[in-house]
């Protein structure tokens, strides 16, 4: 496995794609001085803008992330997640590609490690896996259940619903590791010092969405009950893995704090 010749962060300009997204925002903070390109600045379904020439590291956070929407429009999701990654690779700099726990089928009951064979259940998962295969010189970082202080995510949805309602119905038969984007962005600084390759980087610990919702209400001081339901009862279009806890089998992979610490850090950030 090839190792980058120089520390890419020290060497020059870092480019973030999808900089308006929740991970993109966190990366822009964790890597000061980045060239942060939002969807409006560069639609990655198009080749890179000609004026972007001298970057030394690409943090590719732009993606189609609407998991259910990808079932209806798999071609559009493919164009963003696979063709978009081909375009990001054209920049010619080492690249970090963020992939997903949804590349696995969820049949295991112990954490998925890098050598486990992927077998995506959904159109979204298939595009994320195909995107991984476009990365030559770079790092594929698989993470799970991302949440942050900005953007559209489960934590922000629960805060909104919990303040409006006495009870919310939340799925209790999918298990994963909710990962704070601030922790993933910080870990990315250490990932880019490692040899190119595939790394599983998710929060420590695991829970169901219902457990996570209860923890959110508890930590935020919101008086709202969680009614535990099944995936079948919710009836979303895209199949999701029932179990998608990720761990790394590689000794140097950065270990993230527990998801509950991520939750507290995120709520503190929102309160700021
Ligand atoms: N969210 C999760 O639970 C999760 C879990 C594991 C891995 N990941 C991966 O982590 C990465 C970051 O996800 P996230 O949670 O930060 O998602 P996000 O908040 O939805 O951010 C994705 C960003 O990509 C932008 N984008 C969409 N289409 C684009 C295009 N054609 N050109 C340029 N930008 C485009 C979006 O802009 P608009 O909003 O304007 O479309 C958005 O700002 C993705 O690769 C995702 O697959 C996410």
mmCIF file of N, CA and C and ligand atoms in Angstrom, residues 18-24 38-39 42-45 60-65 80 98-101 124 128 143-146 152 181, ligand 1:
data_model
loop_
_atom_site.group_PDB
_atom_site.id
_atom_site.type_symbol
_atom_site.label_atom_id
_atom_site.label_comp_id
_atom_site.label_asym_id
_atom_site.label_seq_id
_atom_site.Cartn_x
_atom_site.Cartn_y
_atom_site.Cartn_z
ATOM 1 N N UNK A 18 -18.620 19.536 -1.339
ATOM 2 C CA UNK A 18 -19.839 19.418 -0.520
ATOM 3 C C UNK A 18 -19.686 20.163 0.799
ATOM 4 N N UNK A 19 -19.021 21.302 0.748
ATOM 5 C CA UNK A 19 -18.660 22.013 1.992
ATOM 6 C C UNK A 19 -19.868 22.562 2.738
ATOM 7 N N UNK A 20 -21.025 22.608 2.087
ATOM 8 C CA UNK A 20 -22.224 23.082 2.770
ATOM 9 C C UNK A 20 -22.921 21.986 3.569
ATOM 10 N N UNK A 21 -22.515 20.731 3.396
ATOM 11 C CA UNK A 21 -23.140 19.609 4.100
ATOM 12 C C UNK A 21 -22.641 19.529 5.539
ATOM 13 N N UNK A 22 -23.227 18.607 6.324
ATOM 14 C CA UNK A 22 -22.845 18.562 7.744
ATOM 15 C C UNK A 22 -21.385 18.142 7.931
ATOM 16 N N UNK A 23 -20.931 17.139 7.176
ATOM 17 C CA UNK A 23 -19.523 16.740 7.298
ATOM 18 C C UNK A 23 -18.620 17.792 6.660
ATOM 19 N N UNK A 24 -19.045 18.320 5.508
ATOM 20 C CA UNK A 24 -18.251 19.359 4.838
ATOM 21 C C UNK A 24 -17.982 20.536 5.760
ATOM 22 N N UNK A 38 -18.947 24.538 -1.994
ATOM 23 C CA UNK A 38 -20.299 24.018 -1.763
ATOM 24 C C UNK A 38 -20.861 23.493 -3.090
ATOM 25 N N UNK A 39 -22.056 22.931 -3.003
ATOM 26 C CA UNK A 39 -22.743 22.435 -4.209
ATOM 27 C C UNK A 39 -22.828 23.545 -5.265
ATOM 28 N N UNK A 42 -19.295 24.084 -6.917
ATOM 29 C CA UNK A 42 -18.906 23.025 -7.865
ATOM 30 C C UNK A 42 -19.907 21.882 -7.756
ATOM 31 N N UNK A 43 -20.680 21.714 -8.820
ATOM 32 C CA UNK A 43 -21.553 20.543 -8.946
ATOM 33 C C UNK A 43 -20.658 19.411 -9.445
ATOM 34 N N UNK A 44 -20.422 18.423 -8.601
ATOM 35 C CA UNK A 44 -19.414 17.397 -8.938
ATOM 36 C C UNK A 44 -19.846 16.477 -10.082
ATOM 37 N N UNK A 45 -21.087 16.600 -10.537
ATOM 38 C CA UNK A 45 -21.471 15.839 -11.733
ATOM 39 C C UNK A 45 -20.812 16.446 -12.980
ATOM 40 N N UNK A 60 -13.486 14.674 -0.005
ATOM 41 C CA UNK A 60 -14.644 14.606 -0.906
ATOM 42 C C UNK A 60 -15.905 14.267 -0.100
ATOM 43 N N UNK A 61 -16.571 15.338 0.367
ATOM 44 C CA UNK A 61 -17.768 15.157 1.210
ATOM 45 C C UNK A 61 -19.057 15.379 0.433
ATOM 46 N N UNK A 62 -18.947 15.752 -0.846
ATOM 47 C CA UNK A 62 -20.158 15.931 -1.658
ATOM 48 C C UNK A 62 -20.731 14.565 -1.993
ATOM 49 N N UNK A 63 -22.023 14.421 -1.818
ATOM 50 C CA UNK A 63 -22.648 13.135 -2.142
ATOM 51 C C UNK A 63 -24.159 13.283 -2.215
ATOM 52 N N UNK A 64 -24.768 12.349 -2.934
ATOM 53 C CA UNK A 64 -26.219 12.148 -2.847
ATOM 54 C C UNK A 64 -26.438 11.342 -1.566
ATOM 55 N N UNK A 65 -27.127 11.930 -0.572
ATOM 56 C CA UNK A 65 -27.289 11.242 0.715
ATOM 57 C C UNK A 65 -28.744 10.909 1.030
ATOM 58 N N UNK A 80 -24.025 11.388 -9.065
ATOM 59 C CA UNK A 80 -23.354 12.196 -8.033
ATOM 60 C C UNK A 80 -22.270 11.362 -7.330
ATOM 61 N N UNK A 98 -15.617 9.522 1.616
ATOM 62 C CA UNK A 98 -16.403 9.094 2.780
ATOM 63 C C UNK A 98 -17.454 8.096 2.333
ATOM 64 N N UNK A 99 -17.379 6.889 2.868
ATOM 65 C CA UNK A 99 -18.340 5.863 2.512
ATOM 66 C C UNK A 99 -19.169 5.502 3.739
ATOM 67 N N UNK A 100 -19.968 4.466 3.574
ATOM 68 C CA UNK A 100 -21.083 4.261 4.495
ATOM 69 C C UNK A 100 -21.171 2.828 5.004
ATOM 70 N N UNK A 101 -21.766 2.690 6.192
ATOM 71 C CA UNK A 101 -22.110 1.372 6.732
ATOM 72 C C UNK A 101 -23.161 0.677 5.867
ATOM 73 N N UNK A 124 -28.666 3.415 -2.778
ATOM 74 C CA UNK A 124 -27.670 4.323 -2.187
ATOM 75 C C UNK A 124 -26.393 3.556 -1.824
ATOM 76 N N UNK A 128 -22.520 4.075 -3.168
ATOM 77 C CA UNK A 128 -21.395 4.391 -2.284
ATOM 78 C C UNK A 128 -20.270 3.368 -2.470
ATOM 79 N N UNK A 143 -17.996 5.414 7.517
ATOM 80 C CA UNK A 143 -18.525 5.807 8.806
ATOM 81 C C UNK A 143 -20.031 5.554 8.826
ATOM 82 N N UNK A 144 -20.697 5.944 9.912
ATOM 83 C CA UNK A 144 -22.104 5.555 10.048
ATOM 84 C C UNK A 144 -22.905 6.595 10.812
ATOM 85 N N UNK A 145 -24.182 6.679 10.468
ATOM 86 C CA UNK A 145 -25.194 7.421 11.231
ATOM 87 C C UNK A 145 -24.679 8.813 11.633
ATOM 88 N N UNK A 146 -24.247 9.606 10.650
ATOM 89 C CA UNK A 146 -23.629 10.904 10.953
ATOM 90 C C UNK A 146 -24.643 11.913 11.488
ATOM 91 N N UNK A 152 -29.313 18.492 7.744
ATOM 92 C CA UNK A 152 -30.464 17.634 8.005
ATOM 93 C C UNK A 152 -29.925 16.319 8.571
ATOM 94 N N UNK A 181 -20.006 14.375 13.435
ATOM 95 C CA UNK A 181 -19.138 14.798 12.320
ATOM 96 C C UNK A 181 -17.896 15.541 12.810
HETATM 97 N N1 LIG B 1 -25.292 11.023 6.757
HETATM 98 C C1 LIG B 1 -24.888 9.819 7.142
HETATM 99 O O1 LIG B 1 -25.462 9.192 8.046
HETATM 100 C C2 LIG B 1 -23.673 9.189 6.510
HETATM 101 C C3 LIG B 1 -23.207 7.956 6.993
HETATM 102 C C4 LIG B 1 -22.072 7.394 6.422
HETATM 103 C C5 LIG B 1 -21.420 8.046 5.396
HETATM 104 N N2 LIG B 1 -21.914 9.227 4.937
HETATM 105 C C6 LIG B 1 -21.189 9.877 3.831
HETATM 106 O O2 LIG B 1 -20.545 11.033 4.353
HETATM 107 C C7 LIG B 1 -20.464 12.045 3.331
HETATM 108 C C8 LIG B 1 -21.027 13.344 3.871
HETATM 109 O O3 LIG B 1 -22.392 13.138 4.206
HETATM 110 P P1 LIG B 1 -23.232 14.220 5.018
HETATM 111 O O4 LIG B 1 -23.942 13.492 6.091
HETATM 112 O O5 LIG B 1 -22.377 15.408 5.346
HETATM 113 O O6 LIG B 1 -24.301 14.622 3.908
HETATM 114 P P2 LIG B 1 -25.004 16.003 3.602
HETATM 115 O O7 LIG B 1 -25.140 16.820 4.845
HETATM 116 O O8 LIG B 1 -26.223 15.645 2.823
HETATM 117 O O9 LIG B 1 -23.949 16.715 2.663
HETATM 118 C C9 LIG B 1 -23.740 16.344 1.340
HETATM 119 C C10 LIG B 1 -23.413 17.607 0.583
HETATM 120 O O10 LIG B 1 -23.189 17.249 -0.784
HETATM 121 C C11 LIG B 1 -23.804 18.229 -1.574
HETATM 122 N N3 LIG B 1 -24.107 17.727 -2.911
HETATM 123 C C12 LIG B 1 -25.126 16.939 -3.316
HETATM 124 N N4 LIG B 1 -25.061 16.753 -4.649
HETATM 125 C C13 LIG B 1 -23.969 17.443 -5.063
HETATM 126 C C14 LIG B 1 -23.384 17.657 -6.327
HETATM 127 N N5 LIG B 1 -23.892 17.136 -7.442
HETATM 128 N N6 LIG B 1 -22.273 18.438 -6.399
HETATM 129 C C15 LIG B 1 -21.743 18.991 -5.278
HETATM 130 N N7 LIG B 1 -22.257 18.852 -4.074
HETATM 131 C C16 LIG B 1 -23.362 18.071 -3.962
HETATM 132 C C17 LIG B 1 -25.077 18.589 -0.835
HETATM 133 O O11 LIG B 1 -25.531 19.858 -1.287
HETATM 134 P P3 LIG B 1 -27.120 20.132 -1.406
HETATM 135 O O12 LIG B 1 -27.674 19.934 -0.040
HETATM 136 O O13 LIG B 1 -27.171 21.522 -1.907
HETATM 137 O O14 LIG B 1 -27.628 19.127 -2.389
HETATM 138 C C18 LIG B 1 -24.559 18.622 0.600
HETATM 139 O O15 LIG B 1 -24.055 19.899 0.927
HETATM 140 C C19 LIG B 1 -21.213 11.468 2.126
HETATM 141 O O16 LIG B 1 -20.292 10.878 1.266
HETATM 142 C C20 LIG B 1 -22.098 10.392 2.737
HETATM 143 O O17 LIG B 1 -22.405 9.385 1.800
HETATM 144 C C21 LIG B 1 -23.007 9.824 5.472
#
